[in-house]
């Protein structure tokens, strides 16, 4: 795979797009970075509108918003119940705030579980967004197009 470098993707904040308690999560996606990842995957034909995207480290569901905006179905797994609750509050916030304004709004589900059992928990996926060490595992368990970004 060719090396891709993106710059300037950490300046944008989540603003009021997260419930206040969700800011406590230590490893939130950069708002600009997750948007760029989905734009790249869609532009390269790695995924398409209507596909189901997985996130084995679902956190506070930060990867879900832009998935839904792009008409994707996002499935996340998070180990800590506290963050599952906050992530589902974020999904509820976004569905109420943004879904009525988009013609092709996707869906999002965040469940509590261990990412080592990710494929068994979420079922079939069209692609996944993950950190590089987990990419090979995802490809071996049914995600034919996993972004190693």
PDB file of C-alpha atoms in Angstrom:
ATOM      1  CA  UNK A   1       0.000   0.000   0.000  1.00  0.00           C
ATOM      2  CA  UNK A   2       1.257   3.459  -0.854  1.00  0.00           C
ATOM      3  CA  UNK A   3       2.010   5.814   1.982  1.00  0.00           C
ATOM      4  CA  UNK A   4      -0.545   8.577   2.374  1.00  0.00           C
ATOM      5  CA  UNK A   5       0.163  11.717   4.363  1.00  0.00           C
ATOM      6  CA  UNK A   6      -2.565  14.079   5.458  1.00  0.00           C
ATOM      7  CA  UNK A   7      -1.880  17.313   7.266  1.00  0.00           C
ATOM      8  CA  UNK A   8      -3.971  19.831   9.202  1.00  0.00           C
ATOM      9  CA  UNK A   9      -6.659  17.394  10.318  1.00  0.00           C
ATOM     10  CA  UNK A  10      -6.433  18.060  14.053  1.00  0.00           C
ATOM     11  CA  UNK A  11      -7.513  21.708  14.183  1.00  0.00           C
ATOM     12  CA  UNK A  12     -11.263  21.106  14.094  1.00  0.00           C
ATOM     13  CA  UNK A  13     -12.931  20.412  17.425  1.00  0.00           C
ATOM     14  CA  UNK A  14     -16.009  18.325  18.138  1.00  0.00           C
ATOM     15  CA  UNK A  15     -17.694  21.473  19.483  1.00  0.00           C
ATOM     16  CA  UNK A  16     -21.163  20.599  20.720  1.00  0.00           C
ATOM     17  CA  UNK A  17     -21.366  17.418  18.627  1.00  0.00           C
ATOM     18  CA  UNK A  18     -20.621  15.228  21.659  1.00  0.00           C
ATOM     19  CA  UNK A  19     -22.507  14.946  24.894  1.00  0.00           C
ATOM     20  CA  UNK A  20     -20.333  16.791  27.447  1.00  0.00           C
ATOM     21  CA  UNK A  21     -19.327  13.658  29.384  1.00  0.00           C
ATOM     22  CA  UNK A  22     -17.982  12.019  26.198  1.00  0.00           C
ATOM     23  CA  UNK A  23     -15.038  14.429  26.199  1.00  0.00           C
ATOM     24  CA  UNK A  24     -13.623  12.302  29.045  1.00  0.00           C
ATOM     25  CA  UNK A  25     -12.717   9.521  26.580  1.00  0.00           C
ATOM     26  CA  UNK A  26      -8.905   9.547  26.247  1.00  0.00           C
ATOM     27  CA  UNK A  27      -8.693   8.550  22.581  1.00  0.00           C
ATOM     28  CA  UNK A  28     -11.307  10.361  20.519  1.00  0.00           C
ATOM     29  CA  UNK A  29     -10.980  10.506  16.745  1.00  0.00           C
ATOM     30  CA  UNK A  30      -9.895  13.852  15.423  1.00  0.00           C
ATOM     31  CA  UNK A  31     -13.024  15.293  13.787  1.00  0.00           C
ATOM     32  CA  UNK A  32     -11.122  16.245  10.645  1.00  0.00           C
ATOM     33  CA  UNK A  33      -9.249  12.936  10.465  1.00  0.00           C
ATOM     34  CA  UNK A  34     -12.279  10.644  10.639  1.00  0.00           C
ATOM     35  CA  UNK A  35     -14.030  12.786   8.019  1.00  0.00           C
ATOM     36  CA  UNK A  36     -10.979  12.463   5.742  1.00  0.00           C
ATOM     37  CA  UNK A  37     -10.746   8.691   6.275  1.00  0.00           C
ATOM     38  CA  UNK A  38     -14.328   8.172   5.111  1.00  0.00           C
ATOM     39  CA  UNK A  39     -13.900  10.573   2.177  1.00  0.00           C
ATOM     40  CA  UNK A  40     -10.800   8.673   1.090  1.00  0.00           C
ATOM     41  CA  UNK A  41     -12.385   5.233   1.458  1.00  0.00           C
ATOM     42  CA  UNK A  42     -15.480   6.321  -0.472  1.00  0.00           C
ATOM     43  CA  UNK A  43     -13.437   8.095  -3.150  1.00  0.00           C
ATOM     44  CA  UNK A  44     -11.214   5.060  -3.680  1.00  0.00           C
ATOM     45  CA  UNK A  45     -14.197   2.724  -3.954  1.00  0.00           C
ATOM     46  CA  UNK A  46     -13.137   0.835  -0.831  1.00  0.00           C
ATOM     47  CA  UNK A  47     -16.670   1.332   0.536  1.00  0.00           C
ATOM     48  CA  UNK A  48     -19.964   2.597  -0.888  1.00  0.00           C
ATOM     49  CA  UNK A  49     -23.131   4.216   0.402  1.00  0.00           C
ATOM     50  CA  UNK A  50     -25.183   1.572   2.205  1.00  0.00           C
ATOM     51  CA  UNK A  51     -22.157  -0.470   3.303  1.00  0.00           C
ATOM     52  CA  UNK A  52     -21.604  -1.515   6.906  1.00  0.00           C
ATOM     53  CA  UNK A  53     -18.404  -0.237   8.503  1.00  0.00           C
ATOM     54  CA  UNK A  54     -16.925  -1.619  11.694  1.00  0.00           C
ATOM     55  CA  UNK A  55     -14.884  -0.025  14.445  1.00  0.00           C
ATOM     56  CA  UNK A  56     -13.416  -2.499  16.957  1.00  0.00           C
ATOM     57  CA  UNK A  57     -12.459   0.301  19.344  1.00  0.00           C
ATOM     58  CA  UNK A  58     -15.757   2.183  19.239  1.00  0.00           C
ATOM     59  CA  UNK A  59     -14.976   4.503  22.148  1.00  0.00           C
ATOM     60  CA  UNK A  60     -17.610   7.200  22.416  1.00  0.00           C
ATOM     61  CA  UNK A  61     -18.789   6.414  18.849  1.00  0.00           C
ATOM     62  CA  UNK A  62     -16.740   9.193  17.233  1.00  0.00           C
ATOM     63  CA  UNK A  63     -16.463   7.222  14.003  1.00  0.00           C
ATOM     64  CA  UNK A  64     -20.233   6.932  13.705  1.00  0.00           C
ATOM     65  CA  UNK A  65     -21.216  10.517  12.895  1.00  0.00           C
ATOM     66  CA  UNK A  66     -19.455  10.794   9.549  1.00  0.00           C
ATOM     67  CA  UNK A  67     -20.371   7.230   8.683  1.00  0.00           C
ATOM     68  CA  UNK A  68     -24.046   8.128   9.097  1.00  0.00           C
ATOM     69  CA  UNK A  69     -23.612  11.436   7.226  1.00  0.00           C
ATOM     70  CA  UNK A  70     -22.195   9.431   4.306  1.00  0.00           C
ATOM     71  CA  UNK A  71     -25.072   6.925   4.295  1.00  0.00           C
ATOM     72  CA  UNK A  72     -23.023   4.146   5.899  1.00  0.00           C
ATOM     73  CA  UNK A  73     -24.072   1.764   8.649  1.00  0.00           C
ATOM     74  CA  UNK A  74     -21.566   1.888  11.517  1.00  0.00           C
ATOM     75  CA  UNK A  75     -21.048  -0.941  14.015  1.00  0.00           C
ATOM     76  CA  UNK A  76     -18.758  -0.376  16.981  1.00  0.00           C
ATOM     77  CA  UNK A  77     -17.576  -2.409  19.930  1.00  0.00           C
ATOM     78  CA  UNK A  78     -16.290  -0.819  23.130  1.00  0.00           C
ATOM     79  CA  UNK A  79     -14.978  -2.640  26.186  1.00  0.00           C
ATOM     80  CA  UNK A  80     -15.945  -0.113  28.870  1.00  0.00           C
ATOM     81  CA  UNK A  81     -19.689   0.119  29.619  1.00  0.00           C
ATOM     82  CA  UNK A  82     -19.347   3.789  30.594  1.00  0.00           C
ATOM     83  CA  UNK A  83     -18.171   4.735  27.119  1.00  0.00           C
ATOM     84  CA  UNK A  84     -20.767   2.496  25.458  1.00  0.00           C
ATOM     85  CA  UNK A  85     -23.423   4.513  27.277  1.00  0.00           C
ATOM     86  CA  UNK A  86     -21.839   7.832  26.273  1.00  0.00           C
ATOM     87  CA  UNK A  87     -21.387   6.654  22.688  1.00  0.00           C
ATOM     88  CA  UNK A  88     -25.036   5.677  22.456  1.00  0.00           C
ATOM     89  CA  UNK A  89     -25.986   9.087  23.871  1.00  0.00           C
ATOM     90  CA  UNK A  90     -23.911  10.662  21.070  1.00  0.00           C
ATOM     91  CA  UNK A  91     -25.650   8.512  18.445  1.00  0.00           C
ATOM     92  CA  UNK A  92     -29.029   9.565  19.834  1.00  0.00           C
ATOM     93  CA  UNK A  93     -27.923  13.224  19.754  1.00  0.00           C
ATOM     94  CA  UNK A  94     -26.808  12.967  16.103  1.00  0.00           C
ATOM     95  CA  UNK A  95     -29.929  11.109  14.996  1.00  0.00           C
ATOM     96  CA  UNK A  96     -32.082  13.841  16.500  1.00  0.00           C
ATOM     97  CA  UNK A  97     -29.971  16.752  15.325  1.00  0.00           C
ATOM     98  CA  UNK A  98     -28.809  15.734  11.852  1.00  0.00           C
ATOM     99  CA  UNK A  99     -30.791  12.796  10.422  1.00  0.00           C
ATOM    100  CA  UNK A 100     -33.714  14.973   9.255  1.00  0.00           C
ATOM    101  CA  UNK A 101     -31.319  17.058   7.141  1.00  0.00           C
ATOM    102  CA  UNK A 102     -29.714  14.241   5.130  1.00  0.00           C
ATOM    103  CA  UNK A 103     -31.325  12.291   2.315  1.00  0.00           C
ATOM    104  CA  UNK A 104     -29.086   9.248   2.820  1.00  0.00           C
ATOM    105  CA  UNK A 105     -28.562   9.027   6.573  1.00  0.00           C
ATOM    106  CA  UNK A 106     -26.955   5.820   7.823  1.00  0.00           C
ATOM    107  CA  UNK A 107     -27.309   3.999  11.116  1.00  0.00           C
ATOM    108  CA  UNK A 108     -25.044   3.372  14.081  1.00  0.00           C
ATOM    109  CA  UNK A 109     -24.896   0.767  16.829  1.00  0.00           C
ATOM    110  CA  UNK A 110     -22.354   0.658  19.649  1.00  0.00           C
ATOM    111  CA  UNK A 111     -22.269  -2.457  21.837  1.00  0.00           C
ATOM    112  CA  UNK A 112     -20.244  -3.492  24.844  1.00  0.00           C
ATOM    113  CA  UNK A 113     -17.726  -6.234  24.137  1.00  0.00           C
ATOM    114  CA  UNK A 114     -14.115  -7.247  23.700  1.00  0.00           C
ATOM    115  CA  UNK A 115     -12.619  -6.283  20.336  1.00  0.00           C
ATOM    116  CA  UNK A 116     -10.765  -9.603  20.233  1.00  0.00           C
ATOM    117  CA  UNK A 117     -14.198 -11.047  19.413  1.00  0.00           C
ATOM    118  CA  UNK A 118     -15.126  -8.199  17.092  1.00  0.00           C
ATOM    119  CA  UNK A 119     -16.099 -10.204  13.999  1.00  0.00           C
ATOM    120  CA  UNK A 120     -18.325 -12.541  16.008  1.00  0.00           C
ATOM    121  CA  UNK A 121     -20.007  -9.600  17.753  1.00  0.00           C
ATOM    122  CA  UNK A 122     -20.799  -7.412  14.737  1.00  0.00           C
ATOM    123  CA  UNK A 123     -21.206  -9.947  11.935  1.00  0.00           C
ATOM    124  CA  UNK A 124     -20.411  -9.251   8.291  1.00  0.00           C
ATOM    125  CA  UNK A 125     -18.832  -5.954   7.335  1.00  0.00           C
ATOM    126  CA  UNK A 126     -18.054  -4.181   4.099  1.00  0.00           C
ATOM    127  CA  UNK A 127     -15.037  -2.481   5.650  1.00  0.00           C
ATOM    128  CA  UNK A 128     -13.509  -1.343   8.888  1.00  0.00           C
ATOM    129  CA  UNK A 129     -11.714   1.627  10.354  1.00  0.00           C
ATOM    130  CA  UNK A 130      -9.002   0.621  12.792  1.00  0.00           C
ATOM    131  CA  UNK A 131      -5.489   1.129  13.966  1.00  0.00           C
ATOM    132  CA  UNK A 132      -2.840  -0.628  11.818  1.00  0.00           C
ATOM    133  CA  UNK A 133      -2.042  -3.521  14.215  1.00  0.00           C
ATOM    134  CA  UNK A 134      -5.666  -4.669  14.089  1.00  0.00           C
ATOM    135  CA  UNK A 135      -6.101  -4.415  10.309  1.00  0.00           C
ATOM    136  CA  UNK A 136      -4.794  -7.911   9.498  1.00  0.00           C
ATOM    137  CA  UNK A 137      -7.071  -9.499  12.072  1.00  0.00           C
ATOM    138  CA  UNK A 138     -10.089  -7.744  10.554  1.00  0.00           C
ATOM    139  CA  UNK A 139      -9.219  -8.905   7.055  1.00  0.00           C
ATOM    140  CA  UNK A 140      -8.873 -12.478   8.319  1.00  0.00           C
ATOM    141  CA  UNK A 141     -12.358 -12.317   9.863  1.00  0.00           C
ATOM    142  CA  UNK A 142     -14.549 -11.074   7.057  1.00  0.00           C
ATOM    143  CA  UNK A 143     -13.868  -7.361   6.529  1.00  0.00           C
ATOM    144  CA  UNK A 144     -12.761  -7.423   2.914  1.00  0.00           C
ATOM    145  CA  UNK A 145     -11.813  -3.752   2.887  1.00  0.00           C
ATOM    146  CA  UNK A 146     -10.143  -2.570   6.075  1.00  0.00           C
ATOM    147  CA  UNK A 147      -8.606   0.890   6.149  1.00  0.00           C
ATOM    148  CA  UNK A 148      -5.090   0.740   7.447  1.00  0.00           C
ATOM    149  CA  UNK A 149      -4.951   4.478   8.057  1.00  0.00           C
TER     150      UNK A 149
END
